PDB file of C-alpha atoms and ligand atoms in Angstrom:
ATOM      1  CA  MET A   9       0.000   0.000   0.000  1.00  0.00           C
ATOM      2  CA  TYR A  10       1.057   3.575  -0.575  1.00  0.00           C
ATOM      3  CA  ASP A  11       1.754   6.001   2.238  1.00  0.00           C
ATOM      4  CA  VAL A  12      -1.107   8.455   1.860  1.00  0.00           C
ATOM      5  CA  LYS A  13       0.094  10.313   4.948  1.00  0.00           C
ATOM      6  CA  HIS A  14       3.044  11.639   2.991  1.00  0.00           C
ATOM      7  CA  TRP A  15       1.238  12.741  -0.121  1.00  0.00           C
ATOM      8  CA  LYS A  16       1.691  16.453  -0.841  1.00  0.00           C
ATOM      9  CA  HIS A  17       0.181  16.901  -4.285  1.00  0.00           C
ATOM     10  CA  VAL A  18      -2.539  15.180  -6.266  1.00  0.00           C
ATOM     11  CA  PHE A  19      -4.292  15.859  -9.537  1.00  0.00           C
ATOM     12  CA  LYS A  20      -8.069  15.482  -9.566  1.00  0.00           C
ATOM     13  CA  ILE A  21      -9.473  14.345 -12.907  1.00  0.00           C
ATOM     14  CA  ASP A  22     -13.172  14.643 -13.667  1.00  0.00           C
ATOM     15  CA  PRO A  23     -14.420  11.531 -15.532  1.00  0.00           C
ATOM     16  CA  ASN A  24     -17.074  13.720 -17.126  1.00  0.00           C
ATOM     17  CA  LYS A  25     -14.537  15.992 -18.861  1.00  0.00           C
ATOM     18  CA  PRO A  26     -12.618  14.991 -21.996  1.00  0.00           C
ATOM     19  CA  LEU A  27      -8.861  14.553 -21.662  1.00  0.00           C
ATOM     20  CA  ASP A  28      -6.675  13.214 -24.445  1.00  0.00           C
ATOM     21  CA  ASP A  29      -4.227  10.334 -23.958  1.00  0.00           C
ATOM     22  CA  LYS A  30      -1.145  12.516 -24.207  1.00  0.00           C
ATOM     23  CA  ASP A  31      -2.372  14.891 -21.505  1.00  0.00           C
ATOM     24  CA  LEU A  32      -3.322  12.014 -19.238  1.00  0.00           C
ATOM     25  CA  ALA A  33       0.138  10.500 -19.742  1.00  0.00           C
ATOM     26  CA  GLY A  34       1.706  13.831 -18.773  1.00  0.00           C
ATOM     27  CA  LEU A  35      -0.294  13.946 -15.545  1.00  0.00           C
ATOM     28  CA  CYS A  36       0.435  10.315 -14.644  1.00  0.00           C
ATOM     29  CA  GLU A  37       4.168  10.709 -15.271  1.00  0.00           C
ATOM     30  CA  SER A  38       4.454  14.150 -13.668  1.00  0.00           C
ATOM     31  CA  GLY A  39       5.717  12.953 -10.297  1.00  0.00           C
ATOM     32  CA  THR A  40       2.453  13.815  -8.536  1.00  0.00           C
ATOM     33  CA  ASP A  41       1.682  11.605  -5.564  1.00  0.00           C
ATOM     34  CA  ALA A  42      -1.605  10.296  -6.944  1.00  0.00           C
ATOM     35  CA  ILE A  43      -4.367  10.738  -9.456  1.00  0.00           C
ATOM     36  CA  VAL A  44      -7.783  11.232  -7.883  1.00  0.00           C
ATOM     37  CA  VAL A  45     -10.781  10.463 -10.066  1.00  0.00           C
ATOM     38  CA  GLY A  46     -13.851  12.436  -9.056  1.00  0.00           C
ATOM     39  CA  GLY A  47     -16.431  15.010 -10.104  1.00  0.00           C
ATOM     40  CA  THR A  48     -19.687  16.437  -8.859  1.00  0.00           C
ATOM     41  CA  ASP A  49     -22.194  15.671 -11.583  1.00  0.00           C
ATOM     42  CA  GLY A  50     -22.772  13.385 -14.525  1.00  0.00           C
ATOM     43  CA  VAL A  51     -20.171  10.834 -13.404  1.00  0.00           C
ATOM     44  CA  THR A  52     -21.011   7.372 -14.779  1.00  0.00           C
ATOM     45  CA  LEU A  53     -19.646   3.903 -14.071  1.00  0.00           C
ATOM     46  CA  ASP A  54     -18.475   3.535 -17.690  1.00  0.00           C
ATOM     47  CA  GLN A  55     -16.467   6.768 -17.529  1.00  0.00           C
ATOM     48  CA  VAL A  56     -14.861   5.762 -14.233  1.00  0.00           C
ATOM     49  CA  ILE A  57     -13.910   2.283 -15.450  1.00  0.00           C
ATOM     50  CA  GLN A  58     -12.457   3.666 -18.673  1.00  0.00           C
ATOM     51  CA  LEU A  59     -10.367   6.242 -16.828  1.00  0.00           C
ATOM     52  CA  LEU A  60      -9.185   3.621 -14.328  1.00  0.00           C
ATOM     53  CA  ALA A  61      -7.998   1.382 -17.170  1.00  0.00           C
ATOM     54  CA  GLU A  62      -6.104   4.271 -18.771  1.00  0.00           C
ATOM     55  CA  ILE A  63      -4.457   5.401 -15.515  1.00  0.00           C
ATOM     56  CA  ARG A  64      -3.479   1.804 -14.708  1.00  0.00           C
ATOM     57  CA  ARG A  65      -1.031   1.896 -17.629  1.00  0.00           C
ATOM     58  CA  TYR A  66       1.158   4.015 -15.333  1.00  0.00           C
ATOM     59  CA  SER A  67       2.601   3.308 -11.897  1.00  0.00           C
ATOM     60  CA  VAL A  68       1.055   6.336 -10.181  1.00  0.00           C
ATOM     61  CA  PRO A  69      -1.366   5.548  -7.310  1.00  0.00           C
ATOM     62  CA  CYS A  70      -4.983   5.903  -8.301  1.00  0.00           C
ATOM     63  CA  VAL A  71      -7.833   6.991  -6.030  1.00  0.00           C
ATOM     64  CA  LEU A  72     -11.574   7.074  -6.574  1.00  0.00           C
ATOM     65  CA  GLU A  73     -13.254   9.946  -4.793  1.00  0.00           C
ATOM     66  CA  ILE A  74     -16.788   8.666  -4.629  1.00  0.00           C
ATOM     67  CA  SER A  75     -19.159  10.899  -6.586  1.00  0.00           C
ATOM     68  CA  ASN A  76     -22.293   8.767  -6.477  1.00  0.00           C
ATOM     69  CA  LEU A  77     -23.379   5.227  -5.666  1.00  0.00           C
ATOM     70  CA  GLU A  78     -23.700   4.226  -9.332  1.00  0.00           C
ATOM     71  CA  SER A  79     -20.043   4.814 -10.215  1.00  0.00           C
ATOM     72  CA  ILE A  80     -18.378   2.805  -7.433  1.00  0.00           C
ATOM     73  CA  THR A  81     -16.093   0.097  -8.803  1.00  0.00           C
ATOM     74  CA  PRO A  82     -13.268  -2.064  -7.445  1.00  0.00           C
ATOM     75  CA  GLY A  83      -9.714  -1.678  -8.716  1.00  0.00           C
ATOM     76  CA  PHE A  84      -8.538   1.607  -7.213  1.00  0.00           C
ATOM     77  CA  ASP A  85      -5.751   1.811  -4.641  1.00  0.00           C
ATOM     78  CA  TYR A  86      -7.848   3.954  -2.304  1.00  0.00           C
ATOM     79  CA  TYR A  87     -11.346   5.339  -1.997  1.00  0.00           C
ATOM     80  CA  PHE A  88     -11.825   8.857  -0.673  1.00  0.00           C
ATOM     81  CA  ILE A  89     -15.263   9.306   0.855  1.00  0.00           C
ATOM     82  CA  PRO A  90     -16.498  12.898   1.045  1.00  0.00           C
ATOM     83  CA  MET A  91     -18.478  13.770   4.167  1.00  0.00           C
ATOM     84  CA  VAL A  92     -19.775  17.279   3.569  1.00  0.00           C
ATOM     85  CA  MET A  93     -19.667  18.790   7.029  1.00  0.00           C
ATOM     86  CA  ASN A  94     -21.312  22.114   6.128  1.00  0.00           C
ATOM     87  CA  SER A  95     -24.111  20.521   4.111  1.00  0.00           C
ATOM     88  CA  GLY A  96     -27.595  21.134   5.444  1.00  0.00           C
ATOM     89  CA  GLU A  97     -28.642  17.683   4.254  1.00  0.00           C
ATOM     90  CA  LYS A  98     -27.954  14.542   6.223  1.00  0.00           C
ATOM     91  CA  THR A  99     -27.768  12.657   2.917  1.00  0.00           C
ATOM     92  CA  PHE A 100     -24.300  14.096   2.272  1.00  0.00           C
ATOM     93  CA  VAL A 101     -23.070  13.646   5.818  1.00  0.00           C
ATOM     94  CA  MET A 102     -24.207  10.103   6.472  1.00  0.00           C
ATOM     95  CA  ASP A 103     -27.009   8.567   4.429  1.00  0.00           C
ATOM     96  CA  LEU A 104     -25.119   8.034   1.153  1.00  0.00           C
ATOM     97  CA  HIS A 105     -22.272   6.405   3.053  1.00  0.00           C
ATOM     98  CA  HIS A 106     -24.706   4.125   4.850  1.00  0.00           C
ATOM     99  CA  GLU A 107     -26.292   3.072   1.554  1.00  0.00           C
ATOM    100  CA  ALA A 108     -22.886   2.602  -0.111  1.00  0.00           C
ATOM    101  CA  ILE A 109     -21.838   0.191   2.621  1.00  0.00           C
ATOM    102  CA  LYS A 110     -25.040  -1.808   2.245  1.00  0.00           C
ATOM    103  CA  GLN A 111     -24.565  -2.081  -1.510  1.00  0.00           C
ATOM    104  CA  ASN A 112     -20.818  -2.826  -1.533  1.00  0.00           C
ATOM    105  CA  ARG A 113     -20.197  -4.802   1.650  1.00  0.00           C
ATOM    106  CA  SER A 114     -18.791  -7.846  -0.094  1.00  0.00           C
ATOM    107  CA  LEU A 115     -16.175  -5.767  -1.939  1.00  0.00           C
ATOM    108  CA  LEU A 116     -15.124  -3.529   0.917  1.00  0.00           C
ATOM    109  CA  ASN A 117     -11.604  -3.335   2.236  1.00  0.00           C
ATOM    110  CA  TRP A 118     -11.813  -0.906   5.141  1.00  0.00           C
ATOM    111  CA  ASP A 119      -8.090  -0.129   4.938  1.00  0.00           C
ATOM    112  CA  GLU A 120      -8.605   1.392   1.493  1.00  0.00           C
ATOM    113  CA  LEU A 121     -11.258   3.877   2.654  1.00  0.00           C
ATOM    114  CA  LEU A 122     -10.387   7.376   3.810  1.00  0.00           C
ATOM    115  CA  VAL A 123     -13.148   9.736   4.873  1.00  0.00           C
ATOM    116  CA  GLU A 124     -12.632  13.385   3.964  1.00  0.00           C
ATOM    117  CA  GLY A 125     -14.404  15.925   6.152  1.00  0.00           C
ATOM    118  CA  TYR A 126     -15.310  18.474   3.476  1.00  0.00           C
ATOM    119  CA  CYS A 127     -15.802  22.132   4.276  1.00  0.00           C
ATOM    120  CA  VAL A 128     -17.067  23.741   1.083  1.00  0.00           C
ATOM    121  CA  MET A 129     -16.180  27.431   0.918  1.00  0.00           C
ATOM    122  CA  ASN A 130     -17.221  28.609  -2.544  1.00  0.00           C
ATOM    123  CA  GLU A 131     -20.907  29.398  -2.959  1.00  0.00           C
ATOM    124  CA  GLU A 132     -20.565  29.298  -6.745  1.00  0.00           C
ATOM    125  CA  ALA A 133     -19.139  25.781  -6.787  1.00  0.00           C
ATOM    126  CA  LYS A 134     -21.340  23.001  -8.122  1.00  0.00           C
ATOM    127  CA  VAL A 135     -20.567  20.895  -5.079  1.00  0.00           C
ATOM    128  CA  PHE A 136     -21.750  23.706  -2.778  1.00  0.00           C
ATOM    129  CA  GLN A 137     -25.113  23.888  -4.473  1.00  0.00           C
ATOM    130  CA  TYR A 138     -25.493  20.166  -5.128  1.00  0.00           C
ATOM    131  CA  THR A 139     -24.935  19.250  -1.483  1.00  0.00           C
ATOM    132  CA  GLY A 140     -26.984  22.120  -0.029  1.00  0.00           C
ATOM    133  CA  CYS A 141     -24.150  23.828   1.836  1.00  0.00           C
ATOM    134  CA  TYR A 142     -24.206  27.058   3.826  1.00  0.00           C
ATOM    135  CA  LEU A 143     -21.195  29.353   3.885  1.00  0.00           C
ATOM    136  CA  PRO A 144     -19.442  28.960   7.230  1.00  0.00           C
ATOM    137  CA  GLU A 145     -17.825  31.856   9.102  1.00  0.00           C
ATOM    138  CA  GLU A 146     -14.246  31.530  10.251  1.00  0.00           C
ATOM    139  CA  ASP A 147     -15.272  30.336  13.687  1.00  0.00           C
ATOM    140  CA  ASP A 148     -17.515  27.684  12.116  1.00  0.00           C
ATOM    141  CA  VAL A 149     -14.657  26.462   9.944  1.00  0.00           C
ATOM    142  CA  ILE A 150     -12.383  26.099  12.946  1.00  0.00           C
ATOM    143  CA  ALA A 151     -15.105  24.175  14.778  1.00  0.00           C
ATOM    144  CA  TYR A 152     -15.523  21.813  11.785  1.00  0.00           C
ATOM    145  CA  ALA A 153     -11.780  21.189  11.771  1.00  0.00           C
ATOM    146  CA  GLN A 154     -11.894  20.425  15.507  1.00  0.00           C
ATOM    147  CA  LEU A 155     -14.915  18.170  14.990  1.00  0.00           C
ATOM    148  CA  ALA A 156     -13.046  16.333  12.219  1.00  0.00           C
ATOM    149  CA  GLU A 157      -9.973  15.755  14.360  1.00  0.00           C
ATOM    150  CA  HIS A 158     -11.201  15.361  17.905  1.00  0.00           C
ATOM    151  CA  VAL A 159     -14.693  13.916  17.526  1.00  0.00           C
ATOM    152  CA  TYR A 160     -14.736  11.965  14.252  1.00  0.00           C
ATOM    153  CA  HIS A 161     -10.980  11.271  14.072  1.00  0.00           C
ATOM    154  CA  LEU A 162     -11.066  11.726  10.301  1.00  0.00           C
ATOM    155  CA  PRO A 163      -7.858  11.160   8.327  1.00  0.00           C
ATOM    156  CA  ILE A 164      -8.506  14.219   6.127  1.00  0.00           C
ATOM    157  CA  PHE A 165     -10.112  17.648   6.543  1.00  0.00           C
ATOM    158  CA  TYR A 166     -10.682  19.176   3.111  1.00  0.00           C
ATOM    159  CA  MET A 167     -10.943  22.942   2.612  1.00  0.00           C
ATOM    160  CA  GLU A 168     -12.764  22.952  -0.718  1.00  0.00           C
ATOM    161  CA  TYR A 169     -12.882  26.176  -2.751  1.00  0.00           C
ATOM    162  CA  SER A 170     -13.409  24.357  -6.056  1.00  0.00           C
ATOM    163  CA  GLY A 171     -13.079  26.847  -8.917  1.00  0.00           C
ATOM    164  CA  GLU A 172     -11.924  29.740  -6.731  1.00  0.00           C
ATOM    165  CA  TYR A 173      -8.602  30.470  -5.049  1.00  0.00           C
ATOM    166  CA  GLY A 174      -9.113  30.468  -1.294  1.00  0.00           C
ATOM    167  CA  ASP A 175      -7.846  32.445   1.660  1.00  0.00           C
ATOM    168  CA  PRO A 176      -4.317  31.375   2.653  1.00  0.00           C
ATOM    169  CA  GLN A 177      -4.666  33.039   6.064  1.00  0.00           C
ATOM    170  CA  LEU A 178      -7.691  30.945   6.893  1.00  0.00           C
ATOM    171  CA  ILE A 179      -5.912  27.802   5.717  1.00  0.00           C
ATOM    172  CA  GLN A 180      -3.040  28.707   8.041  1.00  0.00           C
ATOM    173  CA  LYS A 181      -5.452  29.134  10.979  1.00  0.00           C
ATOM    174  CA  VAL A 182      -7.117  25.807  10.249  1.00  0.00           C
ATOM    175  CA  LYS A 183      -3.751  24.069  10.060  1.00  0.00           C
ATOM    176  CA  LYS A 184      -2.926  25.280  13.563  1.00  0.00           C
ATOM    177  CA  GLU A 185      -5.919  23.304  14.868  1.00  0.00           C
ATOM    178  CA  LEU A 186      -4.941  20.010  13.281  1.00  0.00           C
ATOM    179  CA  ASN A 187      -2.329  17.614  14.592  1.00  0.00           C
ATOM    180  CA  HIS A 188      -3.496  14.204  13.428  1.00  0.00           C
ATOM    181  CA  THR A 189      -6.056  14.933  10.746  1.00  0.00           C
ATOM    182  CA  ARG A 190      -4.358  15.940   7.496  1.00  0.00           C
ATOM    183  CA  LEU A 191      -5.352  19.256   5.977  1.00  0.00           C
ATOM    184  CA  CYS A 192      -6.193  19.094   2.308  1.00  0.00           C
ATOM    185  CA  TYR A 193      -6.676  22.241   0.214  1.00  0.00           C
ATOM    186  CA  GLY A 194      -8.308  22.410  -3.209  1.00  0.00           C
ATOM    187  CA  GLY A 195      -9.542  25.277  -5.341  1.00  0.00           C
ATOM    188  CA  GLY A 196      -8.367  27.599  -8.050  1.00  0.00           C
ATOM    189  CA  ILE A 197      -4.690  26.681  -8.062  1.00  0.00           C
ATOM    190  CA  LYS A 198      -3.485  27.825 -11.482  1.00  0.00           C
ATOM    191  CA  THR A 199       0.179  28.644 -10.926  1.00  0.00           C
ATOM    192  CA  PRO A 200       3.211  27.121  -9.212  1.00  0.00           C
ATOM    193  CA  GLU A 201       3.263  30.136  -6.868  1.00  0.00           C
ATOM    194  CA  GLN A 202      -0.266  29.440  -5.680  1.00  0.00           C
ATOM    195  CA  ALA A 203       0.589  25.760  -5.227  1.00  0.00           C
ATOM    196  CA  VAL A 204       3.560  26.710  -3.056  1.00  0.00           C
ATOM    197  CA  GLU A 205       1.555  29.284  -1.088  1.00  0.00           C
ATOM    198  CA  MET A 206      -1.176  26.814  -0.143  1.00  0.00           C
ATOM    199  CA  SER A 207       1.215  23.957   0.540  1.00  0.00           C
ATOM    200  CA  GLN A 208       2.961  26.068   3.163  1.00  0.00           C
ATOM    201  CA  TYR A 209      -0.107  25.366   5.325  1.00  0.00           C
ATOM    202  CA  ALA A 210      -2.026  22.484   3.767  1.00  0.00           C
ATOM    203  CA  ASP A 211      -0.513  19.012   4.021  1.00  0.00           C
ATOM    204  CA  LEU A 212      -1.966  18.074   0.661  1.00  0.00           C
ATOM    205  CA  ILE A 213      -3.027  20.230  -2.282  1.00  0.00           C
ATOM    206  CA  VAL A 214      -5.436  19.202  -5.023  1.00  0.00           C
ATOM    207  CA  VAL A 215      -5.063  20.596  -8.543  1.00  0.00           C
ATOM    208  CA  GLY A 216      -8.142  20.214 -10.719  1.00  0.00           C
ATOM    209  CA  ASN A 217      -9.604  22.623 -13.261  1.00  0.00           C
ATOM    210  CA  VAL A 218      -6.336  24.058 -14.531  1.00  0.00           C
ATOM    211  CA  ILE A 219      -5.610  20.629 -16.051  1.00  0.00           C
ATOM    212  CA  TYR A 220      -8.270  21.396 -18.650  1.00  0.00           C
ATOM    213  CA  GLU A 221      -7.305  25.062 -19.133  1.00  0.00           C
ATOM    214  CA  ASP A 222      -3.499  25.069 -19.112  1.00  0.00           C
ATOM    215  CA  LEU A 223      -1.871  21.665 -18.793  1.00  0.00           C
ATOM    216  CA  LYS A 224       1.647  23.098 -18.720  1.00  0.00           C
ATOM    217  CA  ALA A 225       0.809  25.268 -15.708  1.00  0.00           C
ATOM    218  CA  ALA A 226      -0.864  22.286 -14.039  1.00  0.00           C
ATOM    219  CA  LEU A 227       2.262  20.166 -14.487  1.00  0.00           C
ATOM    220  CA  GLU A 228       4.472  22.930 -13.093  1.00  0.00           C
ATOM    221  CA  THR A 229       2.624  22.805  -9.770  1.00  0.00           C
ATOM    222  CA  VAL A 230       4.131  19.366  -9.070  1.00  0.00           C
ATOM    223  CA  ALA A 231       7.765  20.463  -9.127  1.00  0.00           C
ATOM    224  CA  ALA A 232       6.881  23.637  -7.232  1.00  0.00           C
ATOM    225  CA  VAL A 233       5.405  21.662  -4.343  1.00  0.00           C
ATOM    226  CA  LYS A 234       8.049  18.938  -4.362  1.00  0.00           C
ATOM    227  CA  GLN A 235      11.000  21.321  -4.447  1.00  0.00           C
ATOM    228  CA  LYS A 236       9.556  23.181  -1.510  1.00  0.00           C
ATOM    229  CA  MET A 237       9.781  19.998   0.574  1.00  0.00           C
TER     230      MET A 237
HETATM  231  C1  1GP B  14     -11.936  20.295  -6.738  1.00  0.00           C
HETATM  232  O1  1GP B  14     -10.568  20.885  -4.878  1.00  0.00           O
HETATM  233  C2  1GP B  14     -10.541  20.450  -6.204  1.00  0.00           C
HETATM  234  O2  1GP B  14     -12.622  19.347  -6.005  1.00  0.00           O
HETATM  235  C3  1GP B  14      -9.656  21.292  -7.068  1.00  0.00           C
HETATM  236  O3  1GP B  14     -10.232  22.547  -7.328  1.00  0.00           O
HETATM  237  O4  1GP B  14     -10.715  22.376  -9.746  1.00  0.00           O
HETATM  238  O5  1GP B  14     -10.529  24.629  -8.626  1.00  0.00           O
HETATM  239  O6  1GP B  14      -8.495  23.200  -8.989  1.00  0.00           O
HETATM  240  P1  1GP B  14      -9.989  23.225  -8.752  1.00  0.00           P
END
């Protein structure tokens, strides 16, 4: 098994967005710690299986971040399970997970599952709207981080700004609250400088959209984060 605790940088690929073979090869061979497959809407089992088969041509670890019950499939190294802490709907905090266990019990390897306590910070993000989030104040965010670490003992607390670059000062404050739970940051990273800035505080950064807008810039974030180490 891979040592997820030491991962610093991952690319998140949306199965519902086209990506040509050459670009996928570049991502897989970039030196990133893992490729995460996940998206908010329209993700199908066929798309996930196809992407898994393509990524498996490379040695990079491969993670499925569960988008919906229909697209769960065996074959990934790890499964990241989003628990949307600032959702107003219990479905996204517990019920989907409960149903997923019932449907996939025979396939489950508990050691491959990592629950991510999501705190969604961008009101414009699809995930914010889809999961019925409210926008937390700073004090709320800190309390979610404490809940993630001290009450739920989650492996990951995920500050999710998807599509928008977040507030590095808030990320720094959140990091100060976490000793065991790893802090993950994702959202709007488009340059190596931004990748370095956020990885000063976050244990793990996620680079998503820029893959589809400027692959070269996306690839440069890997070296920026790794050289900083
Ligand atoms: C999305 O946090 C990731 O879930 C990455 O965000 O797509 O804005 O890079 P971006």
